[in-house]
Amino acid sequence: MEFALLGWPVDEPRLRLDYRRFSYAGKFVTGNAGIAVVRGEPPADRESTPNDSLPPLPDGLDESEFVDGILAAVAFNADRTDADTLWLRYLTVRNDLRGSGLALGPRLAVFITDCAAAKGYETVRIAVNNVFSYHALLKAGFATTGRETGLAELVLERPAAERAEVSTATYQAGLDRFREREGLSTAEREFLAAHAGAEPPKPTGAVAPDAVDSGVSNPQRPNE
């Protein structure tokens, strides 16, 4: 697997993801944000969902139009009022690799945060709307700010150059925000019950240097 920066917002990178395999696929084709990805093949012991088991595509759309070999992607841009802060707007992992133990989401968040630090950003933020994303992002060094934005999304942040300080109390405070909500799924309620009083998740390790493509490249725009 390779972690790659396809471009910053000024580069207007675009990525055509299969909307049947990825949430937020339409957010990666606008050119309004930077994009970083994890690409390659999942480990051999991870079964992939075959194309013929996915819903059929509408007439006029072919699977060859989607970029192949993408396992996870993140779109990002600078805060509109604070040029030193980078927002991770959409972080998506291929549906059949969620919960696989590969930690693709946290590892990609660590990768783009390291890129942000090298670019001169001081702070990285992300807003999450479910407890599973909250737990995963704490593995990437984020911590709850106690603030919410959008549709009850909990705002997390970390310094770009180092992990945020997270205690059991602050971790549980974030979980409590989700416990207060109505309409939780059975899986969410079970997760919250299982993690009552638990310590924060252990951090995800840094991305290995030999797994990083440090150049800016976009397979869909080879001449730019």
PDB file of C-alpha atoms in Angstrom:
ATOM      1  CA  MET A   1       0.000   0.000   0.000  1.00  0.00           C
ATOM      2  CA  GLU A   2       1.136   3.532  -0.761  1.00  0.00           C
ATOM      3  CA  PHE A   3       0.139   6.840   0.807  1.00  0.00           C
ATOM      4  CA  ALA A   4       0.100   9.623  -1.778  1.00  0.00           C
ATOM      5  CA  LEU A   5      -0.652  13.339  -1.915  1.00  0.00           C
ATOM      6  CA  LEU A   6      -2.497  14.032  -5.174  1.00  0.00           C
ATOM      7  CA  GLY A   7      -2.427  17.789  -4.710  1.00  0.00           C
ATOM      8  CA  TRP A   8      -3.256  20.785  -2.537  1.00  0.00           C
ATOM      9  CA  PRO A   9      -6.439  22.815  -3.127  1.00  0.00           C
ATOM     10  CA  VAL A  10      -4.585  25.174  -5.448  1.00  0.00           C
ATOM     11  CA  ASP A  11      -3.725  22.186  -7.666  1.00  0.00           C
ATOM     12  CA  GLU A  12      -7.437  21.316  -8.010  1.00  0.00           C
ATOM     13  CA  PRO A  13      -6.921  17.540  -7.997  1.00  0.00           C
ATOM     14  CA  ARG A  14      -9.875  15.337  -8.915  1.00  0.00           C
ATOM     15  CA  LEU A  15     -10.588  11.709  -8.147  1.00  0.00           C
ATOM     16  CA  ARG A  16     -13.412   9.634  -9.612  1.00  0.00           C
ATOM     17  CA  LEU A  17     -14.345   7.092  -6.956  1.00  0.00           C
ATOM     18  CA  ASP A  18     -16.905   4.328  -7.338  1.00  0.00           C
ATOM     19  CA  TYR A  19     -19.865   5.670  -5.384  1.00  0.00           C
ATOM     20  CA  ARG A  20     -20.948   2.092  -4.616  1.00  0.00           C
ATOM     21  CA  ARG A  21     -17.716   1.475  -2.710  1.00  0.00           C
ATOM     22  CA  PHE A  22     -17.058   4.869  -1.079  1.00  0.00           C
ATOM     23  CA  SER A  23     -19.060   7.352   0.943  1.00  0.00           C
ATOM     24  CA  TYR A  24     -18.743  10.985  -0.208  1.00  0.00           C
ATOM     25  CA  ALA A  25     -17.491   9.874  -3.641  1.00  0.00           C
ATOM     26  CA  GLY A  26     -18.995  12.966  -5.268  1.00  0.00           C
ATOM     27  CA  LYS A  27     -16.907  15.285  -3.069  1.00  0.00           C
ATOM     28  CA  PHE A  28     -13.678  14.238  -4.786  1.00  0.00           C
ATOM     29  CA  VAL A  29     -14.540  15.348  -8.333  1.00  0.00           C
ATOM     30  CA  THR A  30     -15.143  19.061  -7.756  1.00  0.00           C
ATOM     31  CA  GLY A  31     -11.558  20.334  -7.687  1.00  0.00           C
ATOM     32  CA  ASN A  32     -12.376  22.492  -4.660  1.00  0.00           C
ATOM     33  CA  ALA A  33     -10.114  20.663  -2.212  1.00  0.00           C
ATOM     34  CA  GLY A  34      -6.774  18.949  -1.888  1.00  0.00           C
ATOM     35  CA  ILE A  35      -6.729  15.156  -1.956  1.00  0.00           C
ATOM     36  CA  ALA A  36      -4.556  12.434  -0.445  1.00  0.00           C
ATOM     37  CA  VAL A  37      -5.109   8.703  -0.833  1.00  0.00           C
ATOM     38  CA  VAL A  38      -4.084   5.226   0.167  1.00  0.00           C
ATOM     39  CA  ARG A  39      -3.701   3.143  -2.966  1.00  0.00           C
ATOM     40  CA  GLY A  40      -2.599  -0.356  -3.864  1.00  0.00           C
ATOM     41  CA  GLU A  41      -3.975  -3.769  -3.043  1.00  0.00           C
ATOM     42  CA  PRO A  42      -5.284  -4.837   0.371  1.00  0.00           C
ATOM     43  CA  PRO A  43      -3.538  -7.761   2.063  1.00  0.00           C
ATOM     44  CA  ALA A  44      -4.268 -11.141   0.536  1.00  0.00           C
ATOM     45  CA  ASP A  45      -6.227 -12.230   3.610  1.00  0.00           C
ATOM     46  CA  ARG A  46      -8.745  -9.405   3.101  1.00  0.00           C
ATOM     47  CA  GLU A  47     -11.512 -10.390   0.733  1.00  0.00           C
ATOM     48  CA  SER A  48     -12.712  -7.694  -1.663  1.00  0.00           C
ATOM     49  CA  THR A  49     -16.301  -7.275  -2.723  1.00  0.00           C
ATOM     50  CA  PRO A  50     -16.474  -8.378  -6.391  1.00  0.00           C
ATOM     51  CA  ASN A  51     -17.895  -5.897  -8.883  1.00  0.00           C
ATOM     52  CA  ASP A  52     -20.676  -8.233  -9.939  1.00  0.00           C
ATOM     53  CA  SER A  53     -22.071  -8.265  -6.396  1.00  0.00           C
ATOM     54  CA  LEU A  54     -22.453  -4.467  -6.345  1.00  0.00           C
ATOM     55  CA  PRO A  55     -25.599  -2.679  -7.541  1.00  0.00           C
ATOM     56  CA  PRO A  56     -25.617  -2.247 -11.342  1.00  0.00           C
ATOM     57  CA  LEU A  57     -24.442   1.049 -12.783  1.00  0.00           C
ATOM     58  CA  PRO A  58     -26.898   3.217 -14.707  1.00  0.00           C
ATOM     59  CA  ASP A  59     -26.804   3.189 -18.499  1.00  0.00           C
ATOM     60  CA  GLY A  60     -23.951   5.255 -19.904  1.00  0.00           C
ATOM     61  CA  LEU A  61     -21.639   4.779 -16.912  1.00  0.00           C
ATOM     62  CA  ASP A  62     -18.889   2.162 -16.995  1.00  0.00           C
ATOM     63  CA  GLU A  63     -16.700   0.853 -14.164  1.00  0.00           C
ATOM     64  CA  SER A  64     -13.607   1.788 -16.177  1.00  0.00           C
ATOM     65  CA  GLU A  65     -14.405   5.455 -15.489  1.00  0.00           C
ATOM     66  CA  PHE A  66     -13.586   5.021 -11.798  1.00  0.00           C
ATOM     67  CA  VAL A  67      -9.997   5.136 -10.545  1.00  0.00           C
ATOM     68  CA  ASP A  68      -8.965   1.653  -9.518  1.00  0.00           C
ATOM     69  CA  GLY A  69      -6.753   0.661  -6.607  1.00  0.00           C
ATOM     70  CA  ILE A  70      -7.891   3.347  -4.145  1.00  0.00           C
ATOM     71  CA  LEU A  71      -8.410   2.059  -0.606  1.00  0.00           C
ATOM     72  CA  ALA A  72      -9.064   5.342   1.219  1.00  0.00           C
ATOM     73  CA  ALA A  73      -9.145   9.055   0.409  1.00  0.00           C
ATOM     74  CA  VAL A  74      -9.301  12.381   2.225  1.00  0.00           C
ATOM     75  CA  ALA A  75     -10.270  15.827   0.891  1.00  0.00           C
ATOM     76  CA  PHE A  76      -9.030  18.939   2.708  1.00  0.00           C
ATOM     77  CA  ASN A  77      -8.694  22.709   2.557  1.00  0.00           C
ATOM     78  CA  ALA A  78      -7.570  25.639   4.668  1.00  0.00           C
ATOM     79  CA  ASP A  79      -9.914  27.191   7.207  1.00  0.00           C
ATOM     80  CA  ARG A  80     -11.666  30.187   5.684  1.00  0.00           C
ATOM     81  CA  THR A  81     -10.817  32.457   8.617  1.00  0.00           C
ATOM     82  CA  ASP A  82      -7.539  30.950   9.860  1.00  0.00           C
ATOM     83  CA  ALA A  83      -4.868  30.312   7.235  1.00  0.00           C
ATOM     84  CA  ASP A  84      -2.787  28.323   9.736  1.00  0.00           C
ATOM     85  CA  THR A  85      -5.500  25.659  10.153  1.00  0.00           C
ATOM     86  CA  LEU A  86      -6.229  22.823   7.734  1.00  0.00           C
ATOM     87  CA  TRP A  87      -9.636  21.125   7.732  1.00  0.00           C
ATOM     88  CA  LEU A  88     -10.019  17.487   6.761  1.00  0.00           C
ATOM     89  CA  ARG A  89     -13.438  17.719   5.105  1.00  0.00           C
ATOM     90  CA  TYR A  90     -14.153  14.190   3.893  1.00  0.00           C
ATOM     91  CA  LEU A  91     -12.337  11.041   4.952  1.00  0.00           C
ATOM     92  CA  THR A  92     -13.595   7.840   3.345  1.00  0.00           C
ATOM     93  CA  VAL A  93     -12.456   4.216   3.446  1.00  0.00           C
ATOM     94  CA  ARG A  94     -13.615   1.609   0.943  1.00  0.00           C
ATOM     95  CA  ASN A  95     -16.748   0.033   2.379  1.00  0.00           C
ATOM     96  CA  ASP A  96     -15.448  -3.530   2.481  1.00  0.00           C
ATOM     97  CA  LEU A  97     -12.295  -2.450   4.346  1.00  0.00           C
ATOM     98  CA  ARG A  98     -13.993  -0.601   7.194  1.00  0.00           C
ATOM     99  CA  GLY A  99     -13.364  -2.273  10.506  1.00  0.00           C
ATOM    100  CA  SER A 100     -10.793  -4.541   8.862  1.00  0.00           C
ATOM    101  CA  GLY A 101      -8.054  -3.802  11.379  1.00  0.00           C
ATOM    102  CA  LEU A 102      -5.921  -2.050   8.753  1.00  0.00           C
ATOM    103  CA  ALA A 103      -6.590   1.372  10.347  1.00  0.00           C
ATOM    104  CA  LEU A 104      -6.624   3.003   6.916  1.00  0.00           C
ATOM    105  CA  GLY A 105      -8.574   6.043   8.072  1.00  0.00           C
ATOM    106  CA  PRO A 106      -6.336   6.885  11.048  1.00  0.00           C
ATOM    107  CA  ARG A 107      -3.153   6.187   9.086  1.00  0.00           C
ATOM    108  CA  LEU A 108      -4.271   8.422   6.220  1.00  0.00           C
ATOM    109  CA  ALA A 109      -5.171  11.145   8.729  1.00  0.00           C
ATOM    110  CA  VAL A 110      -1.651  10.873  10.205  1.00  0.00           C
ATOM    111  CA  PHE A 111      -0.139  11.065   6.717  1.00  0.00           C
ATOM    112  CA  ILE A 112      -1.990  14.209   5.636  1.00  0.00           C
ATOM    113  CA  THR A 113      -1.359  15.821   9.028  1.00  0.00           C
ATOM    114  CA  ASP A 114       2.376  15.263   8.544  1.00  0.00           C
ATOM    115  CA  CYS A 115       2.053  16.824   5.074  1.00  0.00           C
ATOM    116  CA  ALA A 116       0.230  19.793   6.628  1.00  0.00           C
ATOM    117  CA  ALA A 117       3.009  20.286   9.190  1.00  0.00           C
ATOM    118  CA  ALA A 118       5.628  20.267   6.420  1.00  0.00           C
ATOM    119  CA  LYS A 119       3.516  22.816   4.524  1.00  0.00           C
ATOM    120  CA  GLY A 120       3.522  25.156   7.523  1.00  0.00           C
ATOM    121  CA  TYR A 121       0.072  24.564   8.971  1.00  0.00           C
ATOM    122  CA  GLU A 122      -0.127  24.735  12.762  1.00  0.00           C
ATOM    123  CA  THR A 123      -3.443  22.999  13.427  1.00  0.00           C
ATOM    124  CA  VAL A 124      -5.504  20.282  11.732  1.00  0.00           C
ATOM    125  CA  ARG A 125      -9.238  19.848  12.391  1.00  0.00           C
ATOM    126  CA  ILE A 126     -11.949  17.414  11.426  1.00  0.00           C
ATOM    127  CA  ALA A 127     -15.652  17.125  12.320  1.00  0.00           C
ATOM    128  CA  VAL A 128     -17.140  13.672  12.961  1.00  0.00           C
ATOM    129  CA  ASN A 129     -20.784  12.620  13.205  1.00  0.00           C
ATOM    130  CA  ASN A 130     -20.506   9.135  14.727  1.00  0.00           C
ATOM    131  CA  VAL A 131     -18.711   7.429  17.577  1.00  0.00           C
ATOM    132  CA  PHE A 132     -16.729   5.079  15.323  1.00  0.00           C
ATOM    133  CA  SER A 133     -15.106   7.992  13.471  1.00  0.00           C
ATOM    134  CA  TYR A 134     -14.455   9.723  16.783  1.00  0.00           C
ATOM    135  CA  HIS A 135     -12.654   6.664  18.160  1.00  0.00           C
ATOM    136  CA  ALA A 136     -10.665   6.182  14.952  1.00  0.00           C
ATOM    137  CA  LEU A 137      -9.480   9.796  14.781  1.00  0.00           C
ATOM    138  CA  LEU A 138      -8.210   9.680  18.343  1.00  0.00           C
ATOM    139  CA  LYS A 139      -5.843   6.969  17.110  1.00  0.00           C
ATOM    140  CA  ALA A 140      -4.475   9.608  14.728  1.00  0.00           C
ATOM    141  CA  GLY A 141      -3.687  12.029  17.546  1.00  0.00           C
ATOM    142  CA  PHE A 142      -6.837  14.150  17.520  1.00  0.00           C
ATOM    143  CA  ALA A 143      -8.794  15.207  20.604  1.00  0.00           C
ATOM    144  CA  THR A 144     -12.254  16.621  21.133  1.00  0.00           C
ATOM    145  CA  THR A 145     -12.590  20.381  21.406  1.00  0.00           C
ATOM    146  CA  GLY A 146     -16.056  20.139  22.956  1.00  0.00           C
ATOM    147  CA  ARG A 147     -17.442  22.178  20.073  1.00  0.00           C
ATOM    148  CA  GLU A 148     -19.946  21.058  17.462  1.00  0.00           C
ATOM    149  CA  THR A 149     -20.535  22.222  13.915  1.00  0.00           C
ATOM    150  CA  GLY A 150     -22.837  21.378  11.027  1.00  0.00           C
ATOM    151  CA  LEU A 151     -25.374  18.664  11.760  1.00  0.00           C
ATOM    152  CA  ALA A 152     -24.238  17.883  15.313  1.00  0.00           C
ATOM    153  CA  GLU A 153     -20.714  17.044  14.178  1.00  0.00           C
ATOM    154  CA  LEU A 154     -18.147  16.955  16.967  1.00  0.00           C
ATOM    155  CA  VAL A 155     -15.044  19.037  16.176  1.00  0.00           C
ATOM    156  CA  LEU A 156     -11.683  17.341  16.797  1.00  0.00           C
ATOM    157  CA  GLU A 157      -8.260  18.915  16.388  1.00  0.00           C
ATOM    158  CA  ARG A 158      -4.566  18.355  16.946  1.00  0.00           C
ATOM    159  CA  PRO A 159      -1.357  20.337  16.462  1.00  0.00           C
ATOM    160  CA  ALA A 160       0.012  19.548  13.012  1.00  0.00           C
ATOM    161  CA  ALA A 161       3.479  18.754  14.334  1.00  0.00           C
ATOM    162  CA  GLU A 162       2.506  16.553  17.289  1.00  0.00           C
ATOM    163  CA  ARG A 163      -0.326  14.532  18.753  1.00  0.00           C
ATOM    164  CA  ALA A 164      -2.863  16.158  21.037  1.00  0.00           C
ATOM    165  CA  GLU A 165      -2.897  15.308  24.731  1.00  0.00           C
ATOM    166  CA  VAL A 166      -5.773  12.910  25.440  1.00  0.00           C
ATOM    167  CA  SER A 167      -6.734  11.615  28.874  1.00  0.00           C
ATOM    168  CA  THR A 168      -9.333   9.050  29.831  1.00  0.00           C
ATOM    169  CA  ALA A 169     -11.514  11.931  31.043  1.00  0.00           C
ATOM    170  CA  THR A 170     -11.384  13.839  27.753  1.00  0.00           C
ATOM    171  CA  TYR A 171     -11.907  10.646  25.739  1.00  0.00           C
ATOM    172  CA  GLN A 172     -14.966   9.775  27.812  1.00  0.00           C
ATOM    173  CA  ALA A 173     -16.225  13.370  27.504  1.00  0.00           C
ATOM    174  CA  GLY A 174     -16.348  12.889  23.749  1.00  0.00           C
ATOM    175  CA  LEU A 175     -18.143   9.570  24.113  1.00  0.00           C
ATOM    176  CA  ASP A 176     -20.629  11.253  26.436  1.00  0.00           C
ATOM    177  CA  ARG A 177     -21.576  13.674  23.667  1.00  0.00           C
ATOM    178  CA  PHE A 178     -22.687  10.698  21.593  1.00  0.00           C
ATOM    179  CA  ARG A 179     -24.381   8.996  24.556  1.00  0.00           C
ATOM    180  CA  GLU A 180     -26.638  12.042  24.875  1.00  0.00           C
ATOM    181  CA  ARG A 181     -27.962  11.648  21.341  1.00  0.00           C
ATOM    182  CA  GLU A 182     -31.203  10.022  20.292  1.00  0.00           C
ATOM    183  CA  GLY A 183     -31.580   7.578  17.447  1.00  0.00           C
ATOM    184  CA  LEU A 184     -28.297   5.741  17.949  1.00  0.00           C
ATOM    185  CA  SER A 185     -27.946   2.435  16.125  1.00  0.00           C
ATOM    186  CA  THR A 186     -27.616  -0.836  18.002  1.00  0.00           C
ATOM    187  CA  ALA A 187     -23.944  -0.994  17.013  1.00  0.00           C
ATOM    188  CA  GLU A 188     -23.342   2.503  18.390  1.00  0.00           C
ATOM    189  CA  ARG A 189     -25.068   1.746  21.690  1.00  0.00           C
ATOM    190  CA  GLU A 190     -23.087  -1.479  22.066  1.00  0.00           C
ATOM    191  CA  PHE A 191     -19.820   0.334  21.325  1.00  0.00           C
ATOM    192  CA  LEU A 192     -20.559   3.059  23.867  1.00  0.00           C
ATOM    193  CA  ALA A 193     -21.484   0.494  26.518  1.00  0.00           C
ATOM    194  CA  ALA A 194     -18.346  -1.554  25.853  1.00  0.00           C
ATOM    195  CA  HIS A 195     -16.122   1.530  26.186  1.00  0.00           C
ATOM    196  CA  ALA A 196     -17.647   2.981  29.350  1.00  0.00           C
ATOM    197  CA  GLY A 197     -14.719   4.060  31.525  1.00  0.00           C
ATOM    198  CA  ALA A 198     -12.168   2.806  28.991  1.00  0.00           C
ATOM    199  CA  GLU A 199      -8.861   4.495  28.280  1.00  0.00           C
ATOM    200  CA  PRO A 200      -8.294   6.261  24.937  1.00  0.00           C
ATOM    201  CA  PRO A 201      -7.314   4.060  21.984  1.00  0.00           C
ATOM    202  CA  LYS A 202      -3.638   3.502  21.392  1.00  0.00           C
ATOM    203  CA  PRO A 203      -2.116   5.773  18.738  1.00  0.00           C
ATOM    204  CA  THR A 204      -1.659   4.597  15.180  1.00  0.00           C
ATOM    205  CA  GLY A 205       1.998   4.464  14.171  1.00  0.00           C
ATOM    206  CA  ALA A 206       3.503   6.842  11.639  1.00  0.00           C
ATOM    207  CA  VAL A 207       3.381   5.866   7.980  1.00  0.00           C
ATOM    208  CA  ALA A 208       6.592   4.091   6.959  1.00  0.00           C
ATOM    209  CA  PRO A 209       8.777   6.242   4.661  1.00  0.00           C
ATOM    210  CA  ASP A 210       8.891   3.540   1.985  1.00  0.00           C
ATOM    211  CA  ALA A 211       5.075   3.569   1.834  1.00  0.00           C
ATOM    212  CA  VAL A 212       4.901   7.261   0.950  1.00  0.00           C
ATOM    213  CA  ASP A 213       4.733   8.912  -2.439  1.00  0.00           C
ATOM    214  CA  SER A 214       5.944  12.393  -1.512  1.00  0.00           C
ATOM    215  CA  GLY A 215       5.480  13.862  -4.964  1.00  0.00           C
ATOM    216  CA  VAL A 216       2.274  15.510  -6.120  1.00  0.00           C
ATOM    217  CA  SER A 217       0.724  13.351  -8.773  1.00  0.00           C
ATOM    218  CA  ASN A 218      -2.755  12.830 -10.183  1.00  0.00           C
ATOM    219  CA  PRO A 219      -3.380   9.851 -12.481  1.00  0.00           C
ATOM    220  CA  GLN A 220      -6.437  11.562 -13.944  1.00  0.00           C
ATOM    221  CA  ARG A 221      -4.587  14.736 -14.918  1.00  0.00           C
ATOM    222  CA  PRO A 222      -1.185  13.489 -16.157  1.00  0.00           C
ATOM    223  CA  ASN A 223      -0.372  16.574 -18.201  1.00  0.00           C
ATOM    224  CA  GLU A 224      -0.750  19.128 -15.437  1.00  0.00           C
TER     225      GLU A 224
END
